[in-house]
Short mmCIF file of C-alpha atoms in Angstrom, two decimals:
data_model
loop_
_atom_site.label_atom_id
_atom_site.label_comp_id
_atom_site.label_asym_id
_atom_site.label_seq_id
_atom_site.Cartn_x
_atom_site.Cartn_y
_atom_site.Cartn_z
CA UNK A 488 36.91 215.33 53.20
CA UNK A 489 37.66 212.03 51.53
CA UNK A 490 36.09 209.22 49.54
CA UNK A 491 37.64 205.80 49.08
CA UNK A 492 36.62 202.69 47.12
CA UNK A 493 38.52 199.53 47.93
CA UNK A 494 38.38 195.75 48.09
CA UNK A 495 40.18 195.96 51.43
CA UNK A 496 38.35 196.02 54.75
CA UNK A 497 38.40 199.18 56.88
CA UNK A 498 38.93 199.78 60.59
CA UNK A 499 36.04 201.98 61.75
CA UNK A 500 37.73 202.85 65.08
CA UNK A 501 40.92 203.95 63.35
CA UNK A 502 38.95 206.01 60.81
CA UNK A 503 37.02 207.67 63.64
CA UNK A 504 40.28 208.57 65.43
CA UNK A 505 41.81 210.10 62.29
CA UNK A 506 38.75 212.05 61.15
CA UNK A 507 38.87 215.66 62.29
CA UNK A 508 41.74 214.83 64.66
CA UNK A 509 43.00 218.04 66.28
CA UNK A 510 40.03 220.10 65.09
CA UNK A 511 38.69 221.65 68.30
CA UNK A 512 35.78 223.36 66.49
CA UNK A 513 33.93 220.08 66.20
CA UNK A 514 31.51 218.94 68.86
CA UNK A 515 30.81 215.48 67.53
CA UNK A 516 31.18 212.79 64.91
CA UNK A 517 28.31 210.64 63.60
CA UNK A 518 29.33 207.39 61.91
CA UNK A 519 27.36 204.66 60.16
CA UNK A 520 28.80 201.29 59.17
CA UNK A 521 26.77 199.04 56.84
CA UNK A 522 27.38 195.29 56.96
CA UNK A 523 26.43 192.18 54.96
CA UNK A 524 23.32 190.47 56.41
CA UNK A 525 23.38 186.69 56.58
CA UNK A 526 19.89 186.21 55.22
CA UNK A 527 17.71 187.51 52.42
CA UNK A 528 14.00 187.27 53.21
CA UNK A 529 14.56 184.09 55.17
CA UNK A 530 17.06 182.50 52.79
CA UNK A 531 20.68 182.03 53.88
CA UNK A 532 23.18 184.19 52.00
CA UNK A 533 26.59 182.75 51.08
CA UNK A 534 28.23 185.82 49.57
CA UNK A 535 27.58 189.25 48.14
CA UNK A 536 29.56 190.65 45.22
CA UNK A 537 29.75 194.40 44.74
CA UNK A 538 30.41 195.79 41.27
CA UNK A 539 31.02 199.48 40.61
CA UNK A 540 31.83 201.95 37.86
CA UNK A 541 35.44 203.06 38.39
CA UNK A 542 35.77 206.75 37.66
CA UNK A 543 32.11 207.62 38.02
CA UNK A 544 31.92 206.13 41.52
CA UNK A 545 34.62 208.44 42.86
CA UNK A 546 33.15 211.44 41.00
CA UNK A 547 29.64 210.78 42.30
CA UNK A 548 30.77 210.18 45.89
CA UNK A 549 32.75 213.44 45.78
CA UNK A 550 29.63 215.31 44.54
CA UNK A 551 27.52 213.77 47.33
CA UNK A 552 30.13 214.64 49.94
CA UNK A 553 30.45 218.23 48.71
CA UNK A 554 26.66 218.64 48.86
CA UNK A 555 26.52 217.28 52.43
CA UNK A 556 29.38 219.49 53.54
CA UNK A 557 27.68 222.60 52.17
CA UNK A 558 24.22 221.72 53.44
CA UNK A 559 25.14 220.70 56.99
CA UNK A 560 28.23 222.90 57.45
CA UNK A 561 30.32 219.83 58.15
CA UNK A 562 33.86 220.29 59.42
CA UNK A 563 34.84 216.99 57.87
CA UNK A 564 33.45 213.82 56.35
CA UNK A 565 34.45 210.43 55.04
CA UNK A 566 32.92 207.82 52.72
CA UNK A 567 34.53 204.38 52.39
CA UNK A 568 32.88 201.72 50.22
CA UNK A 569 34.08 198.19 49.57
CA UNK A 570 33.84 196.28 46.29
CA UNK A 571 34.38 192.65 45.32
CA UNK A 572 33.16 189.52 47.07
CA UNK A 573 32.00 189.88 50.68
CA UNK A 574 30.51 187.39 53.14
CA UNK A 575 27.96 187.75 55.97
CA UNK A 576 29.25 189.97 58.77
CA UNK A 577 31.70 191.82 56.52
CA UNK A 578 31.77 195.60 56.44
CA UNK A 579 30.37 197.16 53.23
CA UNK A 580 30.29 200.89 53.77
CA UNK A 581 31.29 203.58 56.24
CA UNK A 582 30.11 207.17 56.29
CA UNK A 583 31.07 209.72 58.91
CA UNK A 584 30.34 213.40 59.45
CA UNK A 585 31.95 215.86 61.89
CA UNK A 586 30.25 219.10 62.89
CA UNK A 587 30.22 221.63 65.71
CA UNK A 588 26.76 220.37 66.79
CA UNK A 589 25.23 216.92 66.85
CA UNK A 590 22.19 217.57 64.67
CA UNK A 591 24.34 218.49 61.69
CA UNK A 592 26.59 215.47 62.28
CA UNK A 593 23.62 213.04 62.49
CA UNK A 594 21.81 214.56 59.53
CA UNK A 595 24.99 214.82 57.51
CA UNK A 596 25.72 211.11 57.95
CA UNK A 597 22.13 210.17 57.12
CA UNK A 598 22.17 212.37 54.01
CA UNK A 599 25.45 210.78 52.87
CA UNK A 600 23.92 207.30 53.14
CA UNK A 601 20.58 208.21 51.54
CA UNK A 602 22.30 209.82 48.55
CA UNK A 603 24.95 207.11 48.26
CA UNK A 604 22.28 204.42 48.09
CA UNK A 605 20.43 206.09 45.22
CA UNK A 606 23.21 207.80 43.23
CA UNK A 607 26.59 206.11 43.66
CA UNK A 608 27.10 203.48 40.92
CA UNK A 609 27.41 200.27 42.94
CA UNK A 610 25.47 197.05 42.29
CA UNK A 611 25.06 194.07 44.61
CA UNK A 612 24.76 190.49 43.46
CA UNK A 613 23.71 187.95 46.07
CA UNK A 614 24.63 184.28 46.07
CA UNK A 615 22.35 182.17 48.25
CA UNK A 616 23.09 178.92 50.06
CA UNK A 617 20.90 177.09 47.53
CA UNK A 618 23.41 178.04 44.83
CA UNK A 619 21.38 180.66 42.98
CA UNK A 620 22.67 184.16 42.28
CA UNK A 621 20.67 187.30 41.62
CA UNK A 622 21.14 191.02 41.28
CA UNK A 623 19.59 192.99 44.13
CA UNK A 624 16.64 195.17 43.08
CA UNK A 625 16.65 198.86 43.96
CA UNK A 626 14.17 199.70 46.72
CA UNK A 627 11.54 202.39 46.31
CA UNK A 628 11.94 203.23 50.02
CA UNK A 629 15.57 204.24 49.37
CA UNK A 630 14.50 206.54 46.54
CA UNK A 631 11.81 208.07 48.78
CA UNK A 632 14.36 208.70 51.55
CA UNK A 633 16.70 210.49 49.15
CA UNK A 634 13.87 212.50 47.56
CA UNK A 635 12.66 213.62 50.99
CA UNK A 636 15.87 215.64 51.48
CA UNK A 637 14.97 217.78 48.46
CA UNK A 638 11.85 219.00 50.25
CA UNK A 639 13.61 219.85 53.51
CA UNK A 640 15.56 223.01 54.13
CA UNK A 641 17.97 221.33 56.57
CA UNK B 855 26.21 221.70 8.97
CA UNK B 856 26.69 219.05 11.62
CA UNK B 857 25.60 216.37 9.12
CA UNK B 858 28.76 216.80 7.13
CA UNK B 859 31.02 216.16 10.12
CA UNK B 860 32.19 212.56 10.41
CA UNK B 861 30.56 210.97 13.45
CA UNK B 862 33.02 210.66 16.30
CA UNK B 863 33.32 207.43 18.20
CA UNK B 864 32.04 207.14 21.74
CA UNK B 865 32.75 204.52 24.38
CA UNK B 866 29.70 202.62 25.61
CA UNK B 867 29.96 200.83 28.96
CA UNK B 868 27.59 198.34 30.58
CA UNK B 869 27.26 197.28 34.21
CA UNK B 870 25.58 194.64 36.39
CA UNK B 871 22.70 192.71 34.75
CA UNK B 872 22.79 194.98 31.73
CA UNK B 873 26.41 193.91 31.08
CA UNK B 874 25.42 190.27 31.43
CA UNK B 875 22.41 190.57 29.11
CA UNK B 876 24.23 192.65 26.51
CA UNK B 877 27.16 190.22 26.64
CA UNK B 878 29.68 193.07 26.54
CA UNK B 879 31.23 195.39 29.13
CA UNK B 880 32.59 198.01 26.76
CA UNK B 881 32.52 198.91 23.06
CA UNK B 882 33.51 201.81 20.83
CA UNK B 883 31.35 202.96 17.97
CA UNK B 884 29.93 205.96 16.15
CA UNK B 885 26.29 206.72 16.98
CA UNK B 886 23.84 207.33 14.12
CA UNK B 887 23.21 211.04 13.54
CA UNK B 888 19.54 210.68 14.50
CA UNK B 889 20.48 209.73 18.07
CA UNK B 890 20.41 213.09 19.84
CA UNK B 891 19.15 212.43 23.35
CA UNK B 892 19.56 209.73 26.00
CA UNK B 893 16.01 208.58 25.18
CA UNK B 894 16.94 208.27 21.47
CA UNK B 895 19.95 206.21 22.47
CA UNK B 896 17.88 203.80 24.58
CA UNK B 897 15.47 203.29 21.66
CA UNK B 898 18.37 202.75 19.26
CA UNK B 899 19.91 200.14 21.60
CA UNK B 900 16.61 198.24 21.76
CA UNK B 901 16.59 198.13 17.96
CA UNK B 902 20.14 196.77 17.49
CA UNK B 903 19.01 193.15 17.49
CA UNK B 904 20.11 190.27 19.67
CA UNK B 905 21.12 190.47 22.49
CA UNK B 906 20.56 194.24 22.84
CA UNK B 907 16.85 193.93 22.07
CA UNK B 908 16.44 191.85 25.24
CA UNK B 909 18.89 193.84 27.35
CA UNK B 910 17.07 197.10 26.50
CA UNK B 911 13.52 195.73 26.41
CA UNK B 912 12.59 197.77 29.53
CA UNK B 913 14.21 201.19 29.03
CA UNK B 914 12.47 202.57 32.13
CA UNK B 915 14.57 200.14 34.22
CA UNK B 916 17.85 201.44 32.77
CA UNK B 917 19.88 204.40 33.99
CA UNK B 918 22.36 206.30 31.83
CA UNK B 919 25.45 208.34 32.67
CA UNK B 920 27.15 210.79 30.29
CA UNK B 921 30.84 211.26 31.09
CA UNK B 922 30.41 209.96 34.66
CA UNK B 923 27.30 212.02 35.53
CA UNK B 924 23.68 210.78 35.74
CA UNK B 925 21.53 211.89 32.81
CA UNK B 926 17.75 211.88 32.22
CA UNK B 927 16.10 210.51 29.08
CA UNK B 928 15.55 214.05 27.81
CA UNK B 929 19.23 215.01 28.16
CA UNK B 930 21.11 215.76 24.92
CA UNK B 931 24.10 213.49 24.34
CA UNK B 932 26.08 216.45 23.04
CA UNK B 933 29.83 215.94 23.10
CA UNK B 934 29.83 213.12 25.66
CA UNK B 935 32.70 210.68 25.05
CA UNK B 936 31.76 207.92 27.50
CA UNK B 937 28.18 206.73 27.91
CA UNK B 938 27.28 204.12 30.52
CA UNK B 939 24.16 201.97 30.90
CA UNK B 940 23.20 200.29 34.17
CA UNK B 941 20.31 199.25 36.41
CA UNK B 942 19.22 201.45 39.34
CA UNK B 943 22.08 201.45 41.85
CA UNK B 944 22.05 199.20 44.94
CA UNK B 945 25.15 200.08 46.96
CA UNK B 946 25.44 201.02 50.61
#
């Protein structure tokens, strides 16, 4: 179980190898890697800057991870999130969940992302090729995805 | 007899567009005694004058954390020492 916030890039393959290494109870690992898209509604994106709230970010990610672990009986999990200035194609976020069975691993990883997107204090600012910058608006669809977990039993 | 106790200072922190509009990332001050809940605090911020009046013009678009945990408008501020204001989060 670990959470990490860093300006540095991560190596998803290396993280996958390390996670739950030697734990023969697990039957699978589900991993999601989020990346910077090169366009925003048809406009070319130059860079994306991620701001966060040091202290709360780590606390919130740890709460989200603990909830996922309890709910999906995960054997292990990992959240890595980058901050600072990123460019198209860069990695932004990695979540991974290990479990004895695949459904818990898949659902655990999805839950981690849905909760991260609506609770962890990160904010994206986009700079477009035309020189303008703007803060990204929160999406109602993300809030709906996170809320939907509260109505499910698993 | 809480009125007789000198108001303790809290740290207020601002993030993303709220930080830009408020023109400050962090400040320390004593809150007025009438500010009891998160909702009271948002109304007080909107009444502080420029540039807070503009930064807090849409309180429904602002999220608040008390000591690193999300808090609703109805939540009492209580003994919180660090209070943060920010837009809905957009990470991931």
